[in-house]
Coordinates of C-alpha atoms and ligand atoms in Angstrom, one line a residue:
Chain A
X1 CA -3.1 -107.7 -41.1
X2 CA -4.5 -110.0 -38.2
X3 CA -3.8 -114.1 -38.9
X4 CA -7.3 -115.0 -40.1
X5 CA -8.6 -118.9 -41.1
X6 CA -10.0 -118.9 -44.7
X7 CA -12.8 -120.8 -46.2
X8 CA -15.0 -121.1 -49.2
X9 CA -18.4 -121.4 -48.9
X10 CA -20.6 -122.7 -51.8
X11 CA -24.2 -121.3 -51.0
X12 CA -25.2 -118.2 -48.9
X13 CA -26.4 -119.2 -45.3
X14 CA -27.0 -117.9 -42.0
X15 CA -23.4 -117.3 -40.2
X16 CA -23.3 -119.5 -37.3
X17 CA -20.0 -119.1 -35.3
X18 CA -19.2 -115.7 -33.8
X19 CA -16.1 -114.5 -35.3
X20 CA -16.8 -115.4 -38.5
X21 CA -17.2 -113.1 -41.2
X22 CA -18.1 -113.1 -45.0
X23 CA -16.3 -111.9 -47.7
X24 CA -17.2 -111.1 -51.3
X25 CA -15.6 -108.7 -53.6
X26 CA -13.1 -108.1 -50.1
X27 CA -12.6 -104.0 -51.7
X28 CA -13.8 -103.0 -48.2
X29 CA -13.1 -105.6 -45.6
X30 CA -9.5 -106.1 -46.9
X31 CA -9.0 -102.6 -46.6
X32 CA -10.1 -102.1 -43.3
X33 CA -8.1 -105.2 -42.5
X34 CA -4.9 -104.1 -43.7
X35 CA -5.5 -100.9 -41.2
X36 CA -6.3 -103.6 -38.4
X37 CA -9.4 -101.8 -38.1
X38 CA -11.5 -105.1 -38.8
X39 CA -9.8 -108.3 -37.5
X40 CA -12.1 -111.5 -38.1
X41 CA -11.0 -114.7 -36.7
X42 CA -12.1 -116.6 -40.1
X43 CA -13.8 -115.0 -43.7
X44 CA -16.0 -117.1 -45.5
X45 CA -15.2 -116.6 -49.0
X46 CA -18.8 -116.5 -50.7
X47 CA -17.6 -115.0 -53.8
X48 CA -18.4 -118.0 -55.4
X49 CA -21.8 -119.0 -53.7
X50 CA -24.0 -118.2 -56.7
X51 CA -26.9 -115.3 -56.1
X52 CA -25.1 -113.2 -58.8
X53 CA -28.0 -112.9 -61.8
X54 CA -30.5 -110.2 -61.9
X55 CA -33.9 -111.9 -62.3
X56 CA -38.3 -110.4 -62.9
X57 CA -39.6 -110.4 -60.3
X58 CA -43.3 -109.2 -59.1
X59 CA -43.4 -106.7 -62.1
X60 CA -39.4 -105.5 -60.5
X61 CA -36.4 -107.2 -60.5
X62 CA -34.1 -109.1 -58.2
X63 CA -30.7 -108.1 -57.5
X64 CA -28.7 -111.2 -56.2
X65 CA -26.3 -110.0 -53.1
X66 CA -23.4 -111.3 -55.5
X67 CA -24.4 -109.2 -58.6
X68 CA -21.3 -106.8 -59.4
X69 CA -21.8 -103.6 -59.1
X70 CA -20.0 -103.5 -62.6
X71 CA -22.5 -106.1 -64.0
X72 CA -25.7 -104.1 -62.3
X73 CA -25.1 -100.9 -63.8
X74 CA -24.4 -102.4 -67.1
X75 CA -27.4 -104.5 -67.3
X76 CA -29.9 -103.1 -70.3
X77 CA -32.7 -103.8 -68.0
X78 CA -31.8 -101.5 -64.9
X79 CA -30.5 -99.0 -67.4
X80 CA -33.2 -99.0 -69.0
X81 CA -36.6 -99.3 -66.2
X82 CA -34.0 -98.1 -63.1
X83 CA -31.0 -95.4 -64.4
X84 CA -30.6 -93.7 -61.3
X85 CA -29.2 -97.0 -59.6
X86 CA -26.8 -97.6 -63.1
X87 CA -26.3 -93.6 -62.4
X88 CA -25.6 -94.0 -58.9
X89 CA -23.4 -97.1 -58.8
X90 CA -21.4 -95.6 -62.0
X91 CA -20.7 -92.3 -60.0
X92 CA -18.9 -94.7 -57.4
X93 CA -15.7 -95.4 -56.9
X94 CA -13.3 -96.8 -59.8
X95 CA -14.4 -99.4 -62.8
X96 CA -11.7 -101.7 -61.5
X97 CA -13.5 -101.6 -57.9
X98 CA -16.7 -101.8 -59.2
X99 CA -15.5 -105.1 -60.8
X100 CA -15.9 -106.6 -57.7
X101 CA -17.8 -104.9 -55.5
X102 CA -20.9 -106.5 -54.7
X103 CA -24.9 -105.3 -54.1
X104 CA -24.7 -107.0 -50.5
X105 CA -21.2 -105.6 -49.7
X106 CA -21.6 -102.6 -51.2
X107 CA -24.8 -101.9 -48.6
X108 CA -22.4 -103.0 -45.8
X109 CA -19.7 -100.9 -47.1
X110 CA -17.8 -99.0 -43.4
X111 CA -17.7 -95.2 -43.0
X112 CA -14.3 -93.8 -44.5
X113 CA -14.0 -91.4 -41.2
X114 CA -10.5 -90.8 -40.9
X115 CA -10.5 -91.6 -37.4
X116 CA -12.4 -94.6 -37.6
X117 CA -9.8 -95.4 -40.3
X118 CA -7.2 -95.3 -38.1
X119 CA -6.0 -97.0 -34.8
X120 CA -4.2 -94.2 -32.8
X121 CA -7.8 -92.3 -32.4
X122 CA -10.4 -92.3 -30.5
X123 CA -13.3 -93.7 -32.3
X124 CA -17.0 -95.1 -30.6
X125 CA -17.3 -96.9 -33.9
X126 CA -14.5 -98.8 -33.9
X127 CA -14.1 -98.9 -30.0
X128 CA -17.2 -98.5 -28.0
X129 CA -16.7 -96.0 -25.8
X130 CA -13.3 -94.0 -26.1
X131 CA -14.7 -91.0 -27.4
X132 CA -15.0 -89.5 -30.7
X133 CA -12.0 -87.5 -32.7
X134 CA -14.4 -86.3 -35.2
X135 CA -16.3 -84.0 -33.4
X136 CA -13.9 -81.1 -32.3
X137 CA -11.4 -82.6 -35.0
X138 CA -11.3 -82.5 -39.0
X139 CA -14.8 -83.5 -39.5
X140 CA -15.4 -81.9 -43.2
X141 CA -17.0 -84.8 -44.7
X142 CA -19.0 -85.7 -41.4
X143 CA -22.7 -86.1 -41.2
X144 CA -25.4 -82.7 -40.7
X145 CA -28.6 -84.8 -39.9
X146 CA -29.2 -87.5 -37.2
X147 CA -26.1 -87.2 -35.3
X148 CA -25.6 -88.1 -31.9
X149 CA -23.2 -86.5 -29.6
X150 CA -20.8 -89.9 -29.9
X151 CA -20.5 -90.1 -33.8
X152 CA -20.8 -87.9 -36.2
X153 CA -20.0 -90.6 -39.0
X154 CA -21.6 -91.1 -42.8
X155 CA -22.9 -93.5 -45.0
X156 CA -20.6 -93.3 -47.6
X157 CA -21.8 -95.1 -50.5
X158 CA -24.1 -94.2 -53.6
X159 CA -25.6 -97.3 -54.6
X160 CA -28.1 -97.3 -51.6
X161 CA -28.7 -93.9 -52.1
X162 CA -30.5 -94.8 -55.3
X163 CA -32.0 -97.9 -53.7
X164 CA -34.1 -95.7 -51.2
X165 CA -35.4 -93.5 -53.7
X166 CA -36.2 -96.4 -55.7
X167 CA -38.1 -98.3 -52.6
X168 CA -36.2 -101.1 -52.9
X169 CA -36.2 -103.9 -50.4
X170 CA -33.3 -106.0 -48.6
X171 CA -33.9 -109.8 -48.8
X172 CA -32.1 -111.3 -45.6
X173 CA -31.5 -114.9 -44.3
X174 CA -30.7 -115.7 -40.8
X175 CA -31.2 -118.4 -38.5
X176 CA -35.2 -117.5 -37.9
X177 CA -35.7 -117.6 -42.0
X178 CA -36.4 -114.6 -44.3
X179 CA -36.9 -111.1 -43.8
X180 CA -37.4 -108.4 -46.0
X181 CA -36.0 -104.9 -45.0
X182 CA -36.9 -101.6 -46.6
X183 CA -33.5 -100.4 -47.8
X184 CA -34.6 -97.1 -46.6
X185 CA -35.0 -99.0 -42.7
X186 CA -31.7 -100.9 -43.2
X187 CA -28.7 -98.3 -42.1
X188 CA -29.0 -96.8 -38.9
X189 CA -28.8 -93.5 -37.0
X190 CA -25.9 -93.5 -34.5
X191 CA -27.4 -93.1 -31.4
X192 CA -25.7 -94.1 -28.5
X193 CA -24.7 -97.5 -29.9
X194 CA -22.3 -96.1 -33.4
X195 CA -20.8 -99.2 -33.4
X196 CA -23.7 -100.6 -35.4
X197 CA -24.0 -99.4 -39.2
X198 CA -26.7 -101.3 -39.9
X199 CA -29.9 -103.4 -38.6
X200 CA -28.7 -107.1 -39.6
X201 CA -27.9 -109.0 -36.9
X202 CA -24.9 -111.7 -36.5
X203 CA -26.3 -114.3 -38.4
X204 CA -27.9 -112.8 -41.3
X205 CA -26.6 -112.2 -44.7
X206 CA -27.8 -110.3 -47.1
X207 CA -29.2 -112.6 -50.5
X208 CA -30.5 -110.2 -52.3
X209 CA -32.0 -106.2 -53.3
X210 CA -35.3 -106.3 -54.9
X211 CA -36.7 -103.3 -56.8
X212 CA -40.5 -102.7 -57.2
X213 CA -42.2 -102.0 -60.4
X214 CA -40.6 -99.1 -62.0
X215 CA -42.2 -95.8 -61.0
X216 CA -43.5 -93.3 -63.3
X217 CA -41.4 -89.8 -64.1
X218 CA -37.8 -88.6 -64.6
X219 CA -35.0 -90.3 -62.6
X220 CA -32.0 -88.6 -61.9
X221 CA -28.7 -88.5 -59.6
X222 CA -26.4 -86.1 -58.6
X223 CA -23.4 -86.4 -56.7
X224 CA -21.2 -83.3 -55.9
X225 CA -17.5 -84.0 -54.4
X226 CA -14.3 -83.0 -54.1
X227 CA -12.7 -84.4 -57.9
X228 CA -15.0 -85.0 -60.5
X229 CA -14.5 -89.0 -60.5
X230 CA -13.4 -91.8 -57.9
X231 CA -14.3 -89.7 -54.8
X232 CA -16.8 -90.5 -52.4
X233 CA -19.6 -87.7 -52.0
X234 CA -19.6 -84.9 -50.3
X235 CA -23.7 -84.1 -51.0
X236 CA -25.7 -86.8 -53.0
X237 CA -29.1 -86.2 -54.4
X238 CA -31.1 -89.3 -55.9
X239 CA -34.8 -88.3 -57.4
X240 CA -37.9 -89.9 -58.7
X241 CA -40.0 -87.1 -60.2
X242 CA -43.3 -87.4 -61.7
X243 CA -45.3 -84.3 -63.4
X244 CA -48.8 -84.3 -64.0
X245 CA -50.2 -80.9 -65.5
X246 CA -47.4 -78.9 -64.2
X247 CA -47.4 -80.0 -60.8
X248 CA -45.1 -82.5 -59.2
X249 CA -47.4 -85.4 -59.0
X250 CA -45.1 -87.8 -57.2
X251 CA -41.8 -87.1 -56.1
X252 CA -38.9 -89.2 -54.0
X253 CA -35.9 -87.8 -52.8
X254 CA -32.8 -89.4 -51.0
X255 CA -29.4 -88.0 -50.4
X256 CA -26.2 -89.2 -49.6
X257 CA -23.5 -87.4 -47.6
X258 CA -25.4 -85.8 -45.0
X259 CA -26.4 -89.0 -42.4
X260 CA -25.4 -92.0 -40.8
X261 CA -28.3 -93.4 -43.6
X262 CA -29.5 -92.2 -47.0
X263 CA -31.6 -89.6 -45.5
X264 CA -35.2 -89.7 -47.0
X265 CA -37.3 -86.9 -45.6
X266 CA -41.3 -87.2 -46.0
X267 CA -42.2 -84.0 -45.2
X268 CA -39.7 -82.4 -47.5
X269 CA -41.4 -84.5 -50.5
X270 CA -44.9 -83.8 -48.8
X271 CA -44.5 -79.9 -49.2
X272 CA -43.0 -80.5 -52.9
X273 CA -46.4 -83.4 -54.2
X274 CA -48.9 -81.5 -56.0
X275 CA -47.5 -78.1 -56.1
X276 CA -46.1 -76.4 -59.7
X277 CA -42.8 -76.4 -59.9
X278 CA -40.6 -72.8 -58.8
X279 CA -37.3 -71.6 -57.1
X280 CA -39.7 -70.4 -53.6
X281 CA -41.1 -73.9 -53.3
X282 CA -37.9 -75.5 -53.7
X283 CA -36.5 -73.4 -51.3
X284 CA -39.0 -74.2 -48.7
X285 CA -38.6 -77.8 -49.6
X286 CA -34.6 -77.2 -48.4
X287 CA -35.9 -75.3 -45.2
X288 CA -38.1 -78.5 -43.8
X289 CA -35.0 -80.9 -45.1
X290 CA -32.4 -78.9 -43.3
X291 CA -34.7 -77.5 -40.4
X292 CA -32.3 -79.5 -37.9
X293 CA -29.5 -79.9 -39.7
X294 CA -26.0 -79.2 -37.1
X295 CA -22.7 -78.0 -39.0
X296 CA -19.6 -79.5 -36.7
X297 CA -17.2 -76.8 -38.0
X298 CA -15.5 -78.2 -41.0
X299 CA -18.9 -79.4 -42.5
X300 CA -20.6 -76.1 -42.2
X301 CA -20.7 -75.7 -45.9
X302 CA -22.9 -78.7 -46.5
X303 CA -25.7 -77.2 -45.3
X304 CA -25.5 -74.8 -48.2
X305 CA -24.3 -77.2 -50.5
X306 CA -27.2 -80.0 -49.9
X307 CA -30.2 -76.3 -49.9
X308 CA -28.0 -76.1 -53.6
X309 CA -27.7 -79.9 -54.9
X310 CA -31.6 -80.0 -54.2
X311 CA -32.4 -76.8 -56.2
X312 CA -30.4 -77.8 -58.9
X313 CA -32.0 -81.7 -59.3
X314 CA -35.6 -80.3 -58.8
X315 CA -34.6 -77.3 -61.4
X316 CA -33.3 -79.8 -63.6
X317 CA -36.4 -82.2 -63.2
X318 CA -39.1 -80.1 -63.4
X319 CA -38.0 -78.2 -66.5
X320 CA -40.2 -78.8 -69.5
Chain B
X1 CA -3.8 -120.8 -38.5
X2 CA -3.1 -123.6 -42.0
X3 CA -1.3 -123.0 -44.8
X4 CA -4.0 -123.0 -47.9
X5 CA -3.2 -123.5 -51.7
X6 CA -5.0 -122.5 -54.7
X7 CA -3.5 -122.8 -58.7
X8 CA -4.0 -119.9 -60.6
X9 CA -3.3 -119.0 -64.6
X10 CA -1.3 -116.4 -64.6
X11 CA -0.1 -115.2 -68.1
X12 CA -1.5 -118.9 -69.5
X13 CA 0.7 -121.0 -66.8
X14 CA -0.3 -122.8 -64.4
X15 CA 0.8 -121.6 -61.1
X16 CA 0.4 -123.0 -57.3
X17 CA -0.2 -120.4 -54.4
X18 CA 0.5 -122.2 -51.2
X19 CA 1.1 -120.1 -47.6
X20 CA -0.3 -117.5 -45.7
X21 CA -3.9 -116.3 -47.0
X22 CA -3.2 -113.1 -45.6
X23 CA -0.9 -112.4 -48.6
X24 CA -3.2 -110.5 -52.0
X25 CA -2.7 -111.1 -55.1
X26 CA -0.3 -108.2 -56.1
X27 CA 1.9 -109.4 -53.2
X28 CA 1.7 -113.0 -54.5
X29 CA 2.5 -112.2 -58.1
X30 CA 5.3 -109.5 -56.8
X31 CA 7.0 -111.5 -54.5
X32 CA 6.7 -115.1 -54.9
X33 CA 6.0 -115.4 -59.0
X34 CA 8.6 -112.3 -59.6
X35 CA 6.1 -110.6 -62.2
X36 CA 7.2 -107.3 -60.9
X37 CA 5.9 -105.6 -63.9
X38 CA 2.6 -104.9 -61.9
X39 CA 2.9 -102.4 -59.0
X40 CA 2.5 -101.4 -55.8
X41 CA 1.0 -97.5 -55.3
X42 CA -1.2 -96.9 -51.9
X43 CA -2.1 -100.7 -51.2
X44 CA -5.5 -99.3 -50.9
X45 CA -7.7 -99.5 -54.1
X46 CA -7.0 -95.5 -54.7
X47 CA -4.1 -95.7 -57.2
X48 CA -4.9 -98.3 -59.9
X49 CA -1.0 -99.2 -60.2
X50 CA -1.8 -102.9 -59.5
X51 CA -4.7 -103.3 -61.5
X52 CA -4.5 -107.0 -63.4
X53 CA -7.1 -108.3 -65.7
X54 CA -8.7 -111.5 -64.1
X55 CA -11.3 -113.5 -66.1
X56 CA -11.3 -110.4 -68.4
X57 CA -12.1 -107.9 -65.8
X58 CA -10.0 -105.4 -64.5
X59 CA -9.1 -105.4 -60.8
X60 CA -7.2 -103.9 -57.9
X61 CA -5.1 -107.0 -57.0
X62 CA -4.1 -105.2 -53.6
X63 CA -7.6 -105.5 -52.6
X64 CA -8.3 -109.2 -53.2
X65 CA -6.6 -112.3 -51.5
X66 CA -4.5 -115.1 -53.7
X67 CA -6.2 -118.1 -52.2
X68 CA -9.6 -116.4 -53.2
X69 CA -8.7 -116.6 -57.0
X70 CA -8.1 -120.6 -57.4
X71 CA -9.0 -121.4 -60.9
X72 CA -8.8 -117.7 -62.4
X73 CA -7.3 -116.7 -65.1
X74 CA -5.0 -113.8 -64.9
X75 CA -3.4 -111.7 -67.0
X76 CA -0.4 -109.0 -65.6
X77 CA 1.5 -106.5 -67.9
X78 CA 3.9 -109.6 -68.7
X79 CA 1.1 -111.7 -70.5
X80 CA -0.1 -108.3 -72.1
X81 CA 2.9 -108.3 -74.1
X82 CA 6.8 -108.2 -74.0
X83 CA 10.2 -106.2 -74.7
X84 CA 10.6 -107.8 -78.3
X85 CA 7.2 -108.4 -78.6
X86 CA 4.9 -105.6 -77.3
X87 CA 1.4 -105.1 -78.0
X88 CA -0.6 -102.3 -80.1
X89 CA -1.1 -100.9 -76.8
X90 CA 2.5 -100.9 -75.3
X91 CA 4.1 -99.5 -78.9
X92 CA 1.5 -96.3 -78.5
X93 CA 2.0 -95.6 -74.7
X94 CA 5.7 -95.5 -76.1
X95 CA 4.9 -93.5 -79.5
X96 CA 2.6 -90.6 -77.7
X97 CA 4.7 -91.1 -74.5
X98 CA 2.6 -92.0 -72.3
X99 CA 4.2 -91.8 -69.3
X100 CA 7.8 -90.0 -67.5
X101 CA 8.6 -92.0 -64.6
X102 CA 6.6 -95.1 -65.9
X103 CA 5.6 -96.7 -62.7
X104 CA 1.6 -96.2 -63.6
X105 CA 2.2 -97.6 -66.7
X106 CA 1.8 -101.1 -66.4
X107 CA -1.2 -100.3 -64.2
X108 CA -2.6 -98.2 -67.1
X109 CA -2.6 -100.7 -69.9
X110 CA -3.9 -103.7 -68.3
X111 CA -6.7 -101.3 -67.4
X112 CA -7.0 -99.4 -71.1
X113 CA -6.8 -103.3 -72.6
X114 CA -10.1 -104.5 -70.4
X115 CA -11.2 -100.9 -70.4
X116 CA -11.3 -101.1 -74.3
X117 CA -13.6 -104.1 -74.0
X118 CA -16.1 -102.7 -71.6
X119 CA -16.3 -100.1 -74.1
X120 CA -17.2 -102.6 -76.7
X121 CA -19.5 -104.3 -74.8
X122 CA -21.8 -100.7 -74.7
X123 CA -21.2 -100.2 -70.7
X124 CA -22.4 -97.3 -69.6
X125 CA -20.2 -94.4 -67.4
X126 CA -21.0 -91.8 -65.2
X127 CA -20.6 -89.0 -68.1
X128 CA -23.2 -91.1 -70.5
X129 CA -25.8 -88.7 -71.0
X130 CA -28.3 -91.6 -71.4
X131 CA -27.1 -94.5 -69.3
X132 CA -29.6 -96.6 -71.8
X133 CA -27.5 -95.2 -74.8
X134 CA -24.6 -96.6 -76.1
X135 CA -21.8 -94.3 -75.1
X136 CA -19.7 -92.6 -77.5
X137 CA -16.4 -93.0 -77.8
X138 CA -15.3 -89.2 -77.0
X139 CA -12.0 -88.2 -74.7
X140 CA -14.6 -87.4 -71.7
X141 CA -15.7 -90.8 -71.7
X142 CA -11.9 -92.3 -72.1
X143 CA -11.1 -90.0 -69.6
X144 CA -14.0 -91.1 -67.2
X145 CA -13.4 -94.7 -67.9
X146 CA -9.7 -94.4 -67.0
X147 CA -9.8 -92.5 -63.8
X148 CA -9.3 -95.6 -61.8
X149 CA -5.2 -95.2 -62.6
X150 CA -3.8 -92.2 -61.0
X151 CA -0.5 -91.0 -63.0
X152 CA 1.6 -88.7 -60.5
X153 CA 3.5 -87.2 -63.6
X154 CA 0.5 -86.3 -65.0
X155 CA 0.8 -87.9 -68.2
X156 CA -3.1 -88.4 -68.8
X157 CA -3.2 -86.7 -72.2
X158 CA -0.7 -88.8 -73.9
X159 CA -2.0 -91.8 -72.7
X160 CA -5.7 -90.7 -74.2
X161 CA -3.8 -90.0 -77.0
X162 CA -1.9 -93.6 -77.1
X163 CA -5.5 -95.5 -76.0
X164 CA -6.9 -93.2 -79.4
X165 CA -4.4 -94.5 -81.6
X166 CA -4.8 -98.2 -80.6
X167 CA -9.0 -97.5 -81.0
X168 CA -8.6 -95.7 -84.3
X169 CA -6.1 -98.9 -85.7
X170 CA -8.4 -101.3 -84.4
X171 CA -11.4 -99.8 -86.5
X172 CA -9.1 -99.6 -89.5
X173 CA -8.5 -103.5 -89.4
Ligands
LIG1 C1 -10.7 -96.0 -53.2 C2 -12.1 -96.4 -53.0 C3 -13.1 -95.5 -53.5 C4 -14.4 -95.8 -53.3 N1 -15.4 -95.0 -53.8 C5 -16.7 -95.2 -53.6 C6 -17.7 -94.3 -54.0 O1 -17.4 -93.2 -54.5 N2 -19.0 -94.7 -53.8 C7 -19.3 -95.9 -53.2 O2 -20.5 -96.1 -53.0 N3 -18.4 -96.7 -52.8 C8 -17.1 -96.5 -53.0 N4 -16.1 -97.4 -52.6 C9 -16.6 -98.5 -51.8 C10 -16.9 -99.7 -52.6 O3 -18.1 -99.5 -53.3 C11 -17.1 -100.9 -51.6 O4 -15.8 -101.2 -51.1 C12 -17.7 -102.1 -52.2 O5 -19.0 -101.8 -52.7 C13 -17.8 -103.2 -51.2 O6 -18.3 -104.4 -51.8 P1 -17.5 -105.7 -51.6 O7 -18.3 -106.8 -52.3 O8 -16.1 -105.6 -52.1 O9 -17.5 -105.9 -50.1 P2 -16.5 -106.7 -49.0 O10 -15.3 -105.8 -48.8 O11 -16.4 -108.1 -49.5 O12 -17.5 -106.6 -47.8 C14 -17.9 -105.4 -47.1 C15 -18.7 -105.8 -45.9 O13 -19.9 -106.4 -46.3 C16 -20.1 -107.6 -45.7 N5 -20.8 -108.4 -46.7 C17 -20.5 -108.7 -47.9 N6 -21.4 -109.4 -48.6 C18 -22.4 -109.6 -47.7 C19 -23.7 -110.3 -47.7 N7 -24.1 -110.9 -48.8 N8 -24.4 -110.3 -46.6 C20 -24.0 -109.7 -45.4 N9 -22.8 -109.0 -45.3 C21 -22.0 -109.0 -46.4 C22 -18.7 -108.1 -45.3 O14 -18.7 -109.0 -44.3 C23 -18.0 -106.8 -45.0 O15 -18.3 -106.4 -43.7 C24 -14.8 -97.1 -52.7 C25 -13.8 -98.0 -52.3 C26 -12.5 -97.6 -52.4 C27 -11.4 -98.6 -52.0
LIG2 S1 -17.6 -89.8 -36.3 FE1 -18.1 -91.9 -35.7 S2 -16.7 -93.1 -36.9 FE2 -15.8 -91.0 -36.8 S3 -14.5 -90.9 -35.0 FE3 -16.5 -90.3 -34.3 S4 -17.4 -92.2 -33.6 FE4 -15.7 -92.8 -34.9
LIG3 S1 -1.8 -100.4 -55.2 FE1 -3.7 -101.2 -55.6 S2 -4.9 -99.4 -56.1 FE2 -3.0 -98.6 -55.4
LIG4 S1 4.2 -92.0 -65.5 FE1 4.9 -91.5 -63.5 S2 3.1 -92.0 -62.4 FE2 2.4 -92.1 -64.4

């Protein structure tokens, strides 16, 4: 690990010297700094700089940045009004992580590429322009949709997955004030700048998640990977589904595993509103999602296994 | 870069970190407080063998700094109980033999002992049918709620088994 100057902070404010770099529950950073893959210059310890109830707000709630994952998924009120984010967060990683894992660092959570992960590779994420391992190289947990031809990397984590089905919003703070991101606008596709995961800028940090009024219909989540606990995903399906008559009424639908970003697809959930329930529609709904989805080799099989996962959650959804 | 302090209760004692806040807290108990009971697996948050309980939360204390936990109380596998004096917990990993080689061990218990509680408190897992529900307290939840701590022998029945008993004599009192 890199020599680094520590500091606590007592409140959450815009970050105003380059180099600097928050740190909450530390379960990524410090991981990525052991492997000298992230080397701030000084961490600001804001573990301790309040933001860390759940609190009503505008019919929803509000999810301080420093709320525990732990402490979110057990509180009575998201299990109760929101159990695909308790679902979600509870399907990721270990309890003892999710001890201190945070709602703002989880969101900023770093791909777990293997060559990103490393030093000795050649990584556009990591390194702006050497190159990318992952594309002719083991790339079997590497993204099908939105990929650019310089990375090929995922968003690994759950817990947002659930937060854009849910049409949550990011509350941010920077030197300019407040803005409120969609969670669903808050990761980014790779493009030709991978280096960049997300849309906050230097300054900002991330105060809080808020969730809008609870929506009608059956929530659900379903993540399929390698071991059935503490493993990251290899597919992820989060869904909202409301019936009305025997037709899908209202119907959101992320997934995890397959993008630089929860992928949310309109016209996927388009074809799916107001139609009855069956195993053809479903299966056109998978056509639109995957229309342009690209297999790199080792991740060939996600294509089939995402057309699956989303049979199986509107299957399980729809049935009476 | 300064040398920071921070003083830490570890086991009930009062303890000063002072040095390098690059070292974690596994590394600080390990090295410089000798409480070797706690281990070191992958250094990575993937084993569990350095879990600690801090505040009454269980924790990967590979992934989290020393000078970050001024003030916090922490309990190892020394404060959990000892060689003439071992806890409910430690005499039933040794009665169902839960463990071969051992070095999970430590790792294991602090994490059944604040695992225990969670369950208590009606936390939900990811194998709660109803995440609103309380959760039973069947194997597949124990199971679930232990997978943090990897055990290379592959002594996860017994140490259901020893978690059981402990849950079982608990009730019974
Ligand atoms: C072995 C292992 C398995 C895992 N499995 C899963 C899994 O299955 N699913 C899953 O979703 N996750 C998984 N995780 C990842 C885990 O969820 C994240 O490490 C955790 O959520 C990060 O939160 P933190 O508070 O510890 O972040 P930190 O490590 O403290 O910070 C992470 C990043 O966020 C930034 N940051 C933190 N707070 C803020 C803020 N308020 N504003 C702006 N930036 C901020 C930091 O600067 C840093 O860049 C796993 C991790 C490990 C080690
Ligand atoms: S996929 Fe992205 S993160 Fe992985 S090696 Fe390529 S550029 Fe780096
Ligand atoms: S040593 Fe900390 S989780 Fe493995
Ligand atoms: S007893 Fe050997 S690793 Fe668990």
């Amino acid at each position: 690990m890199r020599p680094f100057d520590y500091r606590r902070v007592a409140d959450l404010q815009p970050v105003d010297q380059p180099g600097d770099r928050l740190i909450a529950g530390g379960t990524n950073l410090l991981d990525l700094m052991k492997l000298e893959v992230e080397a701030p210059r000084r961490l600001l310890d804001i573990s301790r700089a309040g933001h860390d109830r759940i609190t009503a707000h505008e019919g929803g709630l509000r999810i301080g940045a420093l709320v525990t994952n732990a402490d979110c998924a057990a509180d009575p009120r998201i299990r109760a009004d929101y159990p695909l984010l308790a679902k979600a967060i509870l399907a990721g990683a270990s309890p003892q992580l999710r001890n201190k894992a945070t709602t703002g660092g989880n969101l900023c959570q770093r791909t777990r590429c293997q060559y990103f992960m490393a030093t000795d590779t050649r990584c556009n994420k990591r390194q702006p322009g050497s190159g990318c391992d992952a594309l002719q190289g083991v790339n079997r947990n590497h993204a099908i949709l939105g990929t650019s031809e310089t990375c090929i990397a995922t968003y690994p984590g759950d817990m947002a997955v659930a937060l854009t089905a849910l049409d949550a919003t990011v509350e941010v703070l920077g030197q300019d004030g407040t803005r409120l991101i969609p969670v669903a606008e808050f990761h980014r596709l790779p493009g030709d700048d991978p280096a960049r995961d997300n849309v906050l800028r230097d300054d900002e940090v991330i105060t809080a998640v808020t969730l809008p009024e609870p929506a009608a219909g059956r929530q659900s989540y379903r993540k399929i990977r390698d071991r059935s606990s503490y493993a990251f995903a290899l597919v992820s399906v989060a869904a909202v589904i409301e019936l009305r008559e025997g037709r899908i009424a209202r119907v959101a639908l992320a997934f995890g595993g397959l993008a630089h970003k929860p992928w949310r697809d309109p016209q996927t959930e388009a074809i799916l509103t107001g139609r009855p329930p069956s195993p053809a529609l479903f299966d056109q709904a998978a056509d639109a999602l995957l229309a342009k989805a690209k297999g790199r080799g080792g991740n060939d099989f996600k294509i089939a296994l995402a057309r699956r996962a989303l049979a199986a959650v509107l299957t399980e959804a729809t049935e009476e | 870069m300064a040398t920071q302090s921070a003083t830490l209760d570890v086991n009930g004692e009062a303890r000063e970190f002072q040095g390098d806040p690059r070292q974690t807290l596994l590394d600080f108990l390990r090295l410089d407080l000798k409480l070797t009971g706690t281990k070191k697996g992958c250094d990575h948050g993937q084993c569990g063998a350095c879990t600690v309980i801090v505040n009454g939360r269980r924790i990967n204390s590979c992934l989290s700094l020393a000078i970050m936990h001024d003030g916090d109380q922490i309990t190892t596998i020394e404060g959990i109980g000892t060689p003439e004096n071992l806890a409910a917990i430690q005499r039933a990993f040794v009665s169902h033999d839960g463990f071969q080689c051992g070095y999970c061990t430590p790792g294991q218990i602090c994490s059944a002992t604040a695992m225990l509680k969670e369950l208590a408190a009606g936390w939900p897992s990811a194998v709660t049918e109803a995440v609103a529900d309380t959760p039973a307290p069947s194997d597949k939840e124990l199971r679930e709620r232990m997978s943090g701590n990897l055990c290379r022998c592959g002594a996860y029945s017994n140490i259901i088994a020893a978690i059981r008993e402990v849950m079982q004599s608990e009730k019974g009192t």
